[in-house]
Coordinates of C-alpha atoms in Angstrom, one line a residue:
M27 CA 58.7 125.8 88.5
G28 CA 60.6 122.5 89.1
K29 CA 63.7 124.4 90.3
L30 CA 61.6 126.5 92.7
L31 CA 59.9 123.4 94.2
V32 CA 63.2 121.7 94.6
A33 CA 64.7 124.8 96.2
E34 CA 61.7 124.9 98.6
R35 CA 62.2 121.3 99.6
L36 CA 65.9 121.9 100.1
F37 CA 65.3 124.9 102.3
L38 CA 62.7 123.1 104.4
G39 CA 64.8 120.0 104.8
L40 CA 68.1 121.8 105.7
T41 CA 66.5 124.4 108.0
N42 CA 64.6 121.7 109.9
A43 CA 67.9 119.7 110.2
V44 CA 69.4 122.8 112.0
F45 CA 66.3 122.9 114.3
L46 CA 66.7 119.1 114.9
F47 CA 70.2 119.6 116.2
F48 CA 69.1 122.5 118.3
G49 CA 66.3 120.5 119.9
A50 CA 68.7 117.6 120.6
A51 CA 71.1 120.1 122.3
L52 CA 68.3 121.6 124.4
T53 CA 67.2 118.1 125.5
I54 CA 70.8 117.1 126.5
F55 CA 71.2 120.4 128.4
G56 CA 68.0 119.8 130.3
F57 CA 69.0 116.2 131.1
L58 CA 72.5 117.3 132.3
L59 CA 70.9 120.0 134.5
Q60 CA 68.4 117.6 136.0
F61 CA 70.4 114.4 136.5
V62 CA 74.1 115.2 136.3
E63 CA 75.9 117.7 138.4
A64 CA 77.7 119.0 135.4
F65 CA 77.4 122.7 136.3
N66 CA 78.7 122.6 139.9
S67 CA 81.4 125.1 139.0
Y68 CA 78.6 127.6 138.5
Y69 CA 77.6 127.6 142.1
S70 CA 80.4 125.8 144.1
N71 CA 82.2 129.0 145.1
T72 CA 79.0 130.6 146.4
I73 CA 78.1 127.6 148.5
I74 CA 81.6 127.4 149.9
S75 CA 81.4 131.1 151.0
L76 CA 78.0 130.4 152.7
E77 CA 79.5 127.5 154.6
T78 CA 82.5 129.6 155.6
S79 CA 80.3 132.4 156.9
L80 CA 78.2 129.9 158.8
S81 CA 81.2 128.6 160.6
A82 CA 82.7 132.1 161.3
A83 CA 79.3 133.4 162.6
G84 CA 79.3 130.7 165.3
F85 CA 76.7 128.3 163.7
S86 CA 77.5 124.6 163.8
T87 CA 79.8 123.5 161.0
R88 CA 77.8 121.8 158.2
T89 CA 78.0 121.0 154.6
L90 CA 75.2 122.6 152.5
D91 CA 73.7 120.0 150.3
F92 CA 72.7 122.2 147.4
S93 CA 71.3 120.9 144.1
L94 CA 71.0 123.2 141.1
S95 CA 68.4 121.0 139.6
E96 CA 66.2 121.3 142.7
F97 CA 66.7 125.0 142.8
A98 CA 65.8 125.3 139.1
G99 CA 62.5 123.6 139.7
F100 CA 60.6 122.6 136.6
L101 CA 63.1 124.3 134.3
P102 CA 65.2 121.2 133.4
L103 CA 62.0 119.2 132.6
A104 CA 60.7 122.1 130.5
L105 CA 63.9 122.2 128.6
M106 CA 63.8 118.5 127.9
V107 CA 60.1 118.5 126.8
S108 CA 60.7 121.5 124.6
G109 CA 63.8 119.9 123.0
V110 CA 61.9 116.6 122.3
L111 CA 59.0 118.5 120.8
I112 CA 61.4 120.5 118.5
C113 CA 63.1 117.3 117.4
I114 CA 59.7 115.7 116.6
I115 CA 58.4 118.7 114.6
S116 CA 61.8 119.1 112.8
F117 CA 61.8 115.4 111.9
L118 CA 58.3 115.7 110.4
G119 CA 59.5 118.7 108.4
I120 CA 62.5 116.8 107.1
L121 CA 60.4 113.7 106.3
G122 CA 57.8 115.7 104.5
A123 CA 60.4 117.6 102.5
T124 CA 62.4 114.6 101.5
R125 CA 59.7 111.9 101.0
E126 CA 56.8 114.0 99.8
I127 CA 54.4 112.2 102.2
T128 CA 51.1 114.1 102.1
W129 CA 49.8 113.2 105.6
V130 CA 53.1 114.1 107.1
L131 CA 53.1 117.5 105.5
L132 CA 49.5 118.0 106.6
I133 CA 50.4 117.2 110.3
Y134 CA 53.5 119.3 110.0
G135 CA 51.5 122.3 108.6
V136 CA 48.8 122.1 111.3
I137 CA 51.4 121.9 114.1
L138 CA 53.2 125.0 112.6
I139 CA 49.9 126.9 112.4
V140 CA 49.0 126.1 116.0
L141 CA 52.5 127.0 117.2
M142 CA 52.4 130.3 115.3
I143 CA 49.0 131.3 116.9
T144 CA 50.4 130.3 120.3
Q145 CA 53.6 132.4 119.8
I146 CA 51.6 135.4 118.7
I147 CA 49.4 135.2 121.8
T148 CA 52.5 134.7 124.0
L149 CA 54.4 137.5 122.5
S150 CA 51.4 139.8 122.9
I151 CA 51.1 138.9 126.6
F152 CA 54.8 139.3 127.2
Y153 CA 54.7 142.8 125.6
Y154 CA 51.4 144.1 127.0
Q155 CA 50.7 142.1 130.2
P156 CA 53.8 140.3 131.4
E157 CA 52.3 140.2 134.9
L158 CA 50.0 137.4 133.8
F159 CA 53.1 135.2 133.7
T160 CA 55.2 136.8 136.5
D161 CA 52.6 137.4 139.2
P162 CA 51.6 133.7 139.8
I163 CA 55.3 132.8 139.9
K164 CA 56.1 135.6 142.4
D165 CA 53.1 134.6 144.6
S166 CA 54.4 131.0 144.7
L167 CA 57.9 132.0 145.6
K168 CA 56.7 134.4 148.3
S169 CA 54.5 131.7 149.7
K170 CA 57.5 129.3 150.0
I171 CA 59.5 131.9 151.7
K172 CA 56.8 132.5 154.3
S173 CA 56.4 128.8 155.1
D174 CA 59.9 127.3 154.7
Y175 CA 62.7 129.9 154.8
K176 CA 64.8 129.4 158.0
G177 CA 67.7 131.8 157.5
L178 CA 71.4 131.5 156.8
N179 CA 71.8 128.3 158.8
G180 CA 68.7 126.6 157.2
T181 CA 69.5 123.3 155.5
N182 CA 66.2 122.8 153.6
S183 CA 66.1 123.5 149.9
V184 CA 64.2 126.7 150.2
S185 CA 66.7 128.3 152.6
I186 CA 69.8 127.1 150.8
G187 CA 68.2 128.2 147.4
W188 CA 67.4 131.7 148.5
N189 CA 70.7 132.1 150.3
F190 CA 72.5 131.0 147.1
A191 CA 70.3 133.4 145.0
H192 CA 71.0 136.4 147.3
Q193 CA 74.8 135.9 147.0
K194 CA 74.9 134.8 143.3
F195 CA 72.7 137.7 142.0
S196 CA 73.4 140.3 144.7
C197 CA 69.7 140.7 145.6
C198 CA 67.3 140.1 148.5
G199 CA 63.9 138.3 148.3
V200 CA 61.5 138.2 145.4
D201 CA 60.9 141.9 145.1
S202 CA 62.7 143.2 148.2
Y203 CA 63.5 142.3 151.8
H204 CA 59.9 142.8 152.8
D205 CA 59.1 139.4 151.4
F206 CA 60.7 137.9 154.5
M207 CA 58.7 139.8 157.0
G208 CA 56.1 137.1 157.2
A209 CA 58.5 134.1 157.2
T210 CA 57.4 132.0 160.1
K211 CA 60.5 129.9 160.5
W212 CA 63.1 132.6 159.9
V213 CA 65.2 133.2 163.1
R214 CA 65.5 137.0 163.3
F215 CA 66.1 137.4 167.0
Y216 CA 69.4 136.5 168.6
T217 CA 68.9 137.4 172.3
D218 CA 72.4 136.4 173.4
M219 CA 73.8 139.0 171.1
N220 CA 70.9 141.4 171.4
V221 CA 70.4 141.4 167.6
V222 CA 67.2 141.7 165.6
L223 CA 67.8 141.1 161.9
G224 CA 66.1 143.4 159.3
T225 CA 67.0 141.1 156.4
P226 CA 68.4 137.6 156.0
I227 CA 72.2 137.6 156.6
S228 CA 72.7 136.3 153.0
C229 CA 71.3 139.6 151.7
C230 CA 74.5 141.3 152.9
R231 CA 76.8 142.4 150.0
T232 CA 79.7 140.6 151.8
L233 CA 78.9 137.7 154.2
P234 CA 80.0 138.4 157.7
T235 CA 83.2 136.6 158.9
S236 CA 82.2 136.9 162.6
K237 CA 79.1 137.3 164.8
D238 CA 78.9 140.9 163.6
F239 CA 75.6 141.0 161.8
T240 CA 75.5 144.8 161.4
C241 CA 75.0 144.5 157.6
A242 CA 71.6 142.8 158.2
R243 CA 70.3 145.1 160.9
H244 CA 68.3 148.4 160.8
P245 CA 69.1 151.0 159.7
L246 CA 69.9 149.2 156.5
S247 CA 72.4 150.6 154.1
G248 CA 72.7 150.0 150.3
T249 CA 76.4 150.0 150.6
T250 CA 76.4 146.9 152.8
N251 CA 73.1 145.2 152.0
N252 CA 71.1 144.4 148.8
F253 CA 67.8 144.9 150.6
H254 CA 66.4 147.2 147.9
K255 CA 67.0 144.8 145.0
G256 CA 64.7 141.9 144.3
C257 CA 66.0 138.6 142.9
F258 CA 63.0 137.8 140.6
N259 CA 64.0 140.1 137.7
E260 CA 67.6 138.7 137.8
M261 CA 66.4 135.1 137.8
W262 CA 63.7 135.8 135.2
N263 CA 66.2 137.3 132.8
M264 CA 68.5 134.4 133.3
V265 CA 65.7 131.9 132.5
V266 CA 63.6 133.8 129.9
G267 CA 66.2 136.3 128.8
N268 CA 65.9 140.1 128.5
L269 CA 62.7 140.9 126.6
A270 CA 64.7 143.3 124.4
V271 CA 66.6 140.3 123.1
T272 CA 64.0 137.5 123.5
V273 CA 61.2 139.2 121.6
P274 CA 63.3 139.9 118.4
I275 CA 64.5 136.2 118.5
L276 CA 61.0 134.9 118.9
S277 CA 59.9 137.2 116.1
V278 CA 62.5 135.8 113.7
C279 CA 61.4 132.3 114.7
L280 CA 57.9 133.3 113.9
L281 CA 58.9 134.6 110.5
I282 CA 60.7 131.3 109.7
Q283 CA 57.6 129.4 110.7
I284 CA 55.5 131.5 108.4
I285 CA 57.9 130.7 105.5
F286 CA 57.7 127.0 106.5
I287 CA 53.9 127.1 106.4
I288 CA 53.9 128.8 102.9
I289 CA 56.3 126.2 101.6
T290 CA 54.3 123.3 103.1
I291 CA 51.0 124.6 101.6
A292 CA 52.8 125.0 98.2
M293 CA 54.0 121.4 98.4
L294 CA 50.6 120.1 99.4
Y295 CA 49.0 122.0 96.5
A296 CA 51.5 120.6 94.0
N297 CA 51.1 117.1 95.4
K298 CA 47.3 117.4 95.2
N299 CA 47.4 118.4 91.5
G300 CA 50.0 115.8 90.6
D301 CA 52.5 118.6 89.8
M302 CA 55.0 117.4 92.4
K303 CA 55.7 114.0 90.8
D304 CA 55.8 115.5 87.3
E305 CA 58.0 118.4 88.2
Y306 CA 60.4 116.3 90.3
K307 CA 61.0 113.5 87.8
K308 CA 64.3 115.0 86.5
F309 CA 65.3 116.2 89.9
K310 CA 64.5 113.2 92.0
P311 CA 67.6 111.2 92.9
S312 CA 67.9 107.5 92.2
S313 CA 67.9 104.9 95.0
D314 CA 71.6 105.2 95.5
E315 CA 71.6 109.0 95.6
S316 CA 70.7 111.3 98.4
F317 CA 68.1 114.1 97.9
L318 CA 70.3 116.4 99.9
D319 CA 73.4 115.7 97.8
I320 CA 73.6 119.1 96.0
S321 CA 76.4 117.8 93.7
T322 CA 73.9 115.3 92.2
W323 CA 71.4 118.1 91.5
K324 CA 73.9 120.2 89.4
T325 CA 74.0 117.5 86.7
K326 CA 70.3 117.3 86.7
L327 CA 69.7 121.0 86.6

């Protein structure tokens, strides 16, 4: 019994240590995305091509002030908050496993149970009714397009962000080019060239290098324009991941949490009955030994 309890503590401590490092990495990534332009190589070529096309199309020469953190919205903050929470929960697991503190184990167990219930509900919604998540996000994006999108030469964050997305992901609009039909600030009519745009110029597969905007005019062609392909699914898969991959990963995490809960309950039960102290007497390291020092355990076992 003693060996089993020690093995449970070791598993709980080491596994939570792995999650602690993962949480720290997630927090650092979110911080870099929000406050440091550490990923400019990801979008710099696309922004340069937009600037080049602007100049070639006869628009005034300008530098597009694009920020990936602004385009990402709340994602960096969500990553940082998630990372910090993972670190806190993992630290409680390590503390409970190595120090046998009852109240820490209780808090840790309750948090795990709440997270498990939340994950089950979330997975169910993702599988059966994903639109409960996606529809509000789509509505918000379409609303921003209608109120703020100005076209290829727009310098506000919404215009630059969508022009970037169109070129980066080879798409057009949230669901399709129809999302731009109600854009009040989008310049569609170029009377000097007798041109009426059917889609934003950035929806063209290849940005024009002159004032020839044929690729964005009716009749639209799939060989020159991405009008039929929405950006939302591409961006959603980038942020959330393909459900065929994400769901199994979340399921494995859920299984690990269930194992953690079982171990936590077993440790609490042993502690309540006084079994923990009795069983660990010959395994517990002295003050100058580390609990996680397996070489110490071999002599005691």
